[in-house]
Short mmCIF file of C-alpha atoms in Angstrom, two decimals:
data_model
loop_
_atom_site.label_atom_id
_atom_site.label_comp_id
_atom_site.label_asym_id
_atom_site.label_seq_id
_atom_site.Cartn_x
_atom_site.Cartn_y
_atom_site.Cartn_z
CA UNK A 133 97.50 88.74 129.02
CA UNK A 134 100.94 89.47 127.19
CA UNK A 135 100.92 91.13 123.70
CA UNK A 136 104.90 90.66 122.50
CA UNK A 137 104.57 93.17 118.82
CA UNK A 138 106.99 91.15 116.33
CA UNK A 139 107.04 93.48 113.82
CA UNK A 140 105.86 96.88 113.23
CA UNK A 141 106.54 100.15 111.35
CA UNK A 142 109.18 101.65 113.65
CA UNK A 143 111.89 100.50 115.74
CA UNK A 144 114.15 101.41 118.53
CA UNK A 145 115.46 98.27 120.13
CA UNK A 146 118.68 96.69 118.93
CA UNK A 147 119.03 93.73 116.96
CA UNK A 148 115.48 93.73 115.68
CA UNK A 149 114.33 94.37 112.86
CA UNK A 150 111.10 96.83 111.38
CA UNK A 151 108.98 96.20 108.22
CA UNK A 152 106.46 98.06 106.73
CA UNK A 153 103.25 95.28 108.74
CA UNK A 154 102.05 93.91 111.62
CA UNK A 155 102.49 90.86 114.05
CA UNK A 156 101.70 90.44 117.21
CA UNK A 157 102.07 87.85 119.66
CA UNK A 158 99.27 87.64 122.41
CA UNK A 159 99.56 85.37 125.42
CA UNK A 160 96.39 84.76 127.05
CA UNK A 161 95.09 82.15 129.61
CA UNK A 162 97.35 79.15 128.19
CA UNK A 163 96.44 79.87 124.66
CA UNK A 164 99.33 81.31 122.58
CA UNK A 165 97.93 83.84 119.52
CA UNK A 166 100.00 84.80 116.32
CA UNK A 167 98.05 87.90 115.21
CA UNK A 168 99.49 88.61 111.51
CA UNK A 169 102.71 87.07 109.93
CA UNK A 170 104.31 90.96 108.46
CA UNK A 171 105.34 90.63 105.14
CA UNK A 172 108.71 89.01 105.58
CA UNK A 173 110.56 86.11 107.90
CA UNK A 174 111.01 89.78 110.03
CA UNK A 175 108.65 88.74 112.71
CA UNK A 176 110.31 85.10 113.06
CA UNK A 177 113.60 86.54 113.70
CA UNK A 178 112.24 88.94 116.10
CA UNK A 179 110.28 86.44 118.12
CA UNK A 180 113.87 84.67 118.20
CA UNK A 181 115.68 87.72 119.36
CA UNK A 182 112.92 88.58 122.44
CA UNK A 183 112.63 84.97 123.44
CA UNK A 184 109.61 83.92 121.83
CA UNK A 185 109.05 80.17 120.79
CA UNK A 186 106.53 79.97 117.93
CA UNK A 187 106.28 76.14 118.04
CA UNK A 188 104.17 77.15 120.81
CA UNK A 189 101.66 78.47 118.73
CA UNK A 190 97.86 77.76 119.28
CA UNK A 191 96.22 79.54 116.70
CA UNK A 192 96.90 82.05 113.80
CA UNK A 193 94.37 85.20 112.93
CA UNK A 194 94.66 86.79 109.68
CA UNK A 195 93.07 90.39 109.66
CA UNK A 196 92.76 90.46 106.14
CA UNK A 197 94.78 89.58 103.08
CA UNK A 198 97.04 92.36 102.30
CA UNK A 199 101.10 90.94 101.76
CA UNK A 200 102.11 93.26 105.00
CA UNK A 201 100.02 91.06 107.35
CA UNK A 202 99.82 87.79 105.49
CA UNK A 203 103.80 87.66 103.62
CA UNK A 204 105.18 85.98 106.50
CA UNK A 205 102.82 83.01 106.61
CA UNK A 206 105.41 81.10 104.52
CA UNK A 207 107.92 81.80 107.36
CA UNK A 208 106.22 80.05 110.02
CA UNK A 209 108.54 77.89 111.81
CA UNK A 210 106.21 75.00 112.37
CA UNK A 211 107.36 71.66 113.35
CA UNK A 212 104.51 68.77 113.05
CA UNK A 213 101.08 70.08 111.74
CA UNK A 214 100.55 73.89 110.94
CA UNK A 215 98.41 75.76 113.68
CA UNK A 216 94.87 76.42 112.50
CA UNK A 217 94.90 79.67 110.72
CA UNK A 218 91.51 81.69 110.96
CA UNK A 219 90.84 84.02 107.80
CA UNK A 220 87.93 85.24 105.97
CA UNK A 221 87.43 83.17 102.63
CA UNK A 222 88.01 86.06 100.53
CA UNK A 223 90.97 87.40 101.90
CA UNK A 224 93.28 84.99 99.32
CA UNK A 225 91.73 86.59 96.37
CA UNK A 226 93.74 88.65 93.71
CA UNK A 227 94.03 92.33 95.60
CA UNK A 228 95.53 95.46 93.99
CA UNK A 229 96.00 99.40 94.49
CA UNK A 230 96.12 101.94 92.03
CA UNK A 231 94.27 104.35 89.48
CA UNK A 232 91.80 102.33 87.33
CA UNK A 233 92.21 105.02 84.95
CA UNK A 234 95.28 104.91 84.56
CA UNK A 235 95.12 101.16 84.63
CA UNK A 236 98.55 101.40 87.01
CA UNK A 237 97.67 98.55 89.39
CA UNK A 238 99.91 97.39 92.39
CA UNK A 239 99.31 93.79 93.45
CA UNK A 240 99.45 94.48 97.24
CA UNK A 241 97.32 90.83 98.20
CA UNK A 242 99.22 87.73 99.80
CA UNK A 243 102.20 87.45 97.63
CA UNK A 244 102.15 83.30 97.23
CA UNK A 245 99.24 81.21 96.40
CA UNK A 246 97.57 78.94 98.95
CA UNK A 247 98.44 75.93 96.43
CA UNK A 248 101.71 75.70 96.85
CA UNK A 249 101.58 75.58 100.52
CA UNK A 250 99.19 72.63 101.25
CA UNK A 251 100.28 72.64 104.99
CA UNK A 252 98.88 75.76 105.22
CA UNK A 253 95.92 75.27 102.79
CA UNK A 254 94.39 72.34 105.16
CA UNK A 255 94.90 74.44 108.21
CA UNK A 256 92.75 77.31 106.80
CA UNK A 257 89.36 77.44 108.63
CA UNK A 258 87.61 80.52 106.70
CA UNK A 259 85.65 82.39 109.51
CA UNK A 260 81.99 83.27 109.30
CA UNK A 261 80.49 86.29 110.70
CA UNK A 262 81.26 85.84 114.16
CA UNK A 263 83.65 83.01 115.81
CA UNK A 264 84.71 81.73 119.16
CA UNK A 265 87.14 79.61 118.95
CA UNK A 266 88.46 79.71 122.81
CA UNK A 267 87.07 80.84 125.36
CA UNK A 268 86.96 84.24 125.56
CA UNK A 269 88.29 85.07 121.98
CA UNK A 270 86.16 85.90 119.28
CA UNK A 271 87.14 86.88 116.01
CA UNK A 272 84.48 89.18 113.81
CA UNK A 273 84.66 90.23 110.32
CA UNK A 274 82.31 91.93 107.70
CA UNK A 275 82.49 95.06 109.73
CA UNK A 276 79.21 97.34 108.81
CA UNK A 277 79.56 100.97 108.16
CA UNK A 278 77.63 103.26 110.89
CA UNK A 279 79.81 106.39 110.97
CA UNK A 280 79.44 109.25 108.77
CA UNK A 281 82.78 110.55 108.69
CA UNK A 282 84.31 107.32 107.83
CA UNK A 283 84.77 105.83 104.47
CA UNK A 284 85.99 102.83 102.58
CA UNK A 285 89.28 103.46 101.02
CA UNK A 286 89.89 104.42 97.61
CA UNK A 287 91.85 103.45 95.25
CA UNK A 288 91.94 99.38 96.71
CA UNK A 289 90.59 96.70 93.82
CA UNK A 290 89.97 92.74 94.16
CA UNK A 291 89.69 90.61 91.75
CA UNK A 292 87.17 87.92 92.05
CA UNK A 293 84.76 86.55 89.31
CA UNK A 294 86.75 87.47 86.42
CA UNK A 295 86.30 91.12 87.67
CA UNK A 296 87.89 94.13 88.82
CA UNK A 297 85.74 96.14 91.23
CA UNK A 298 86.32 98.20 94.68
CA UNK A 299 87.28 96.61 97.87
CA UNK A 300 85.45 96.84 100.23
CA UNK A 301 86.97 95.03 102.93
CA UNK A 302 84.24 92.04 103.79
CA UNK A 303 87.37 90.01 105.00
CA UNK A 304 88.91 92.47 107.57
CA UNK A 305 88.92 90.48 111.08
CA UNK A 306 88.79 92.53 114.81
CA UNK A 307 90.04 89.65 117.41
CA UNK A 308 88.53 90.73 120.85
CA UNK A 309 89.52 89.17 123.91
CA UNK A 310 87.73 89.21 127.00
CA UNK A 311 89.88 90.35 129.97
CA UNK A 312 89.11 90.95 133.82
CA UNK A 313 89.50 94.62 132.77
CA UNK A 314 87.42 94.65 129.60
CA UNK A 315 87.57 93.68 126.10
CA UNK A 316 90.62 93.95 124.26
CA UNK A 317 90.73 94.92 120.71
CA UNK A 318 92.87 94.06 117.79
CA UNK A 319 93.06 95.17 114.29
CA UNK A 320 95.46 94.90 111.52
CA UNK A 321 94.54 98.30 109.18
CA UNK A 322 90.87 98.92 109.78
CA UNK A 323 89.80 99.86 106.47
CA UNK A 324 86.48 99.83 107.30
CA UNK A 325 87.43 102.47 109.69
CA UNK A 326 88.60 101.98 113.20
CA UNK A 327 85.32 103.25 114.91
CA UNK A 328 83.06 101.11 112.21
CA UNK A 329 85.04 98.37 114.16
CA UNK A 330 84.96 99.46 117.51
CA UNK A 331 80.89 100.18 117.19
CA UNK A 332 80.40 97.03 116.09
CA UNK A 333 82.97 95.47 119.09
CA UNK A 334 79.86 97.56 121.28
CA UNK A 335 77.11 96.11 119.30
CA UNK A 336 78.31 92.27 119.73
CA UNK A 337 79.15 93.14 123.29
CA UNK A 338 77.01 95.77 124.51
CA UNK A 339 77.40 94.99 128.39
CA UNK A 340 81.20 95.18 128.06
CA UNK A 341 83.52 97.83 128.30
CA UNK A 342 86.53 98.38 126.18
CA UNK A 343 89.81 98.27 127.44
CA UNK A 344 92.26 98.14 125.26
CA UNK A 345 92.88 98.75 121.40
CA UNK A 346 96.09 97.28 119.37
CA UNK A 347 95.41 98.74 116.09
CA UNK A 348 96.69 99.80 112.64
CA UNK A 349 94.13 102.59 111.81
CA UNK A 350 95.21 103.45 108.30
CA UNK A 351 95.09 107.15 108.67
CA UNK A 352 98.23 108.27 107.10
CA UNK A 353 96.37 110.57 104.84
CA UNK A 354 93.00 111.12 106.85
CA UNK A 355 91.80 114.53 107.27
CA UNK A 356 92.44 116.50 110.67
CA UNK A 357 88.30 116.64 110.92
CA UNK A 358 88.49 112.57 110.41
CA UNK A 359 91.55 112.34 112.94
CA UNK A 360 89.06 114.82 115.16
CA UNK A 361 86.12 112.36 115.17
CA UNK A 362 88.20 109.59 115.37
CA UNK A 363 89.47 110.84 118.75
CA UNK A 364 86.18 112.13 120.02
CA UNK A 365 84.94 108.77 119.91
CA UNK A 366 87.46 107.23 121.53
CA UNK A 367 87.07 109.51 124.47
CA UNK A 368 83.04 108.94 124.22
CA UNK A 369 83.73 104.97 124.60
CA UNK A 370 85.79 105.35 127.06
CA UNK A 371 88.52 103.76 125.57
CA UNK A 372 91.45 103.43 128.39
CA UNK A 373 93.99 102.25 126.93
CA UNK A 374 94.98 102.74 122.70
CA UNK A 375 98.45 101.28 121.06
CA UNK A 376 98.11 102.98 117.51
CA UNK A 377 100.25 101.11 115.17
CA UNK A 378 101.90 99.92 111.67
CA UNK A 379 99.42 102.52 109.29
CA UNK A 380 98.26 104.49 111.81
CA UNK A 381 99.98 107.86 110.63
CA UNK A 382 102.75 110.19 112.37
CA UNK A 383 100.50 112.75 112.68
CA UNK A 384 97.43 110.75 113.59
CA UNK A 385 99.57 109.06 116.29
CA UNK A 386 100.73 112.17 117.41
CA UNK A 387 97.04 113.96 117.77
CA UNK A 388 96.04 110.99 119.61
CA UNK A 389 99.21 111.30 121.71
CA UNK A 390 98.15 114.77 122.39
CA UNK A 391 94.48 114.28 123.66
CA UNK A 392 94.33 111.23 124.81
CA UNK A 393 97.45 111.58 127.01
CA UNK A 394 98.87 108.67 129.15
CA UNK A 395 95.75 106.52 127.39
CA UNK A 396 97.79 106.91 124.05
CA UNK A 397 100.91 104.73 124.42
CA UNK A 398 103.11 104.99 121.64
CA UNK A 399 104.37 101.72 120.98
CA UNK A 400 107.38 99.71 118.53
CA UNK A 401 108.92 96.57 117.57
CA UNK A 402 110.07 94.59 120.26
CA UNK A 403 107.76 96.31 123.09
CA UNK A 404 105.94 93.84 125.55
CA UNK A 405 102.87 95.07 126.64
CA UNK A 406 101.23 93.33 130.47
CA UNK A 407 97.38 93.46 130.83
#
């Protein structure tokens, strides 16, 4: 397995290009995986620079429908029929950030509608609960909460039903692939919380270990006792291998960095990672 990161937070490479988002490019067994689109062209002109052909694209997972992993969609260099794109059916709906109080909303949800895009609209196939669409991949969403230390964000809205209420992240997608070594994980933010997702990885796979985890973990602002736990658990899973990305935090990164050691790699735009 190859995983080629497209676009990310950070950079350090020249001629690429950073973005606040998330694509990755995974390269498994013959089967060629576009894991988020960014929010921007960014990842397309990327993949050009590092030698990546995107015509060769099987498949197309959408971890949930924030503009920073779904933007780029548009982009897509297709030529012939757009590759089957796998999101959850609510992850198109009207999404927003802010202070209902206030009433000072951000749209932050896919910034173009599905109907003007028809290519893309009839290569939508909206994931159920659990999906296995090769061999060895499997795509899960509507994470359940376990932990007690991790909660849904505030502060996110969706609008569905003529209504405005919390988020609470039903369409947020882990792709795990099954290597010789383990499972690998993949996340775009993990709302739900990163160890909501990788107890449920356990529960849907509970004879297999897991090796590696590509993941935004949303925990610029998380509390050092959250960061803490976070950590702990990774250790108690035996996690070998974690590539914290896009959201993940400075300071998170860096704690993980710190404790985790060489099992932390610290990873940016235009890295190619060999499992």
């Amino acid at each position: 397995m190859k995983v080629s990161i497209l676009a990310d937070n950070i950079v350090n490479k020249r001629n690429l290009i950073a973005e606040h988002g998330l694509s990755l490019y995974i390269e498994y067994n013959g089967i060629n995986i576009l894991f988020d689109t960014g929010q921007s062209s960014v990842y397309c002109h990327n993949a050009a620079i590092m030698g990546i052909d995107l015509q060769r694209t099987d498949c197309i997972i959408l971890s949930h429908g924030h503009y920073d992993h779904c933007g780029g969609l548009i982009h897509f260099p297709k030529k012939g029929k757009h590759p089957a794109t796998y999101a959850h059916h609510q992850a198109f709906c009207k999404r927003y950030k802010g202070n209902p109080i206030e009433k000072g909303y951000t749209d932050i949800g896919v910034p173009w509608s599905l109907a003007d895009y028809p290519d893309i609209q009839s290569s939508m196939i909206y994931s159920p609960k659990m999906l296995n669409p090769y061999t060895g991949v499997h795509i899960l969403t509507e994470i359940p909460g376990s932990t007690d230390f991790e909660d849904i964000p505030k502060g996110f809205f969706i609008y569905e039903s003529e209504r405005m209420t919390q988020d609470m992240f039903f369409d947020e997608q882990i792709l795990v692939i099954e290597a010789d070594e383990g499972l690998v994980v993949f996340l775009g933010c993990s709302h739900p919380g990163v160890i909501n997702c990788l107890k449920y990885v356990r529960k849907c796979f509970p004879e297999q270990s897991i090796y590696a985890l590509f993941a935004g973990m949303h925990m610029e602002k998380a509390s050092p006792l959250r960061v803490e736990m976070t950590i702990q658990y990774m250790m108690e899973y035996r996690v070998r291998n974690v590539v914290p990305l896009h959201c993940t935090g400075i300071m998170a990164i860096w704690e993980m960095k710190r404790f985790l050691n060489e099992r932390c790699h610290v990873r940016a735009t235009g890295d190619i990672l060999d499992i």
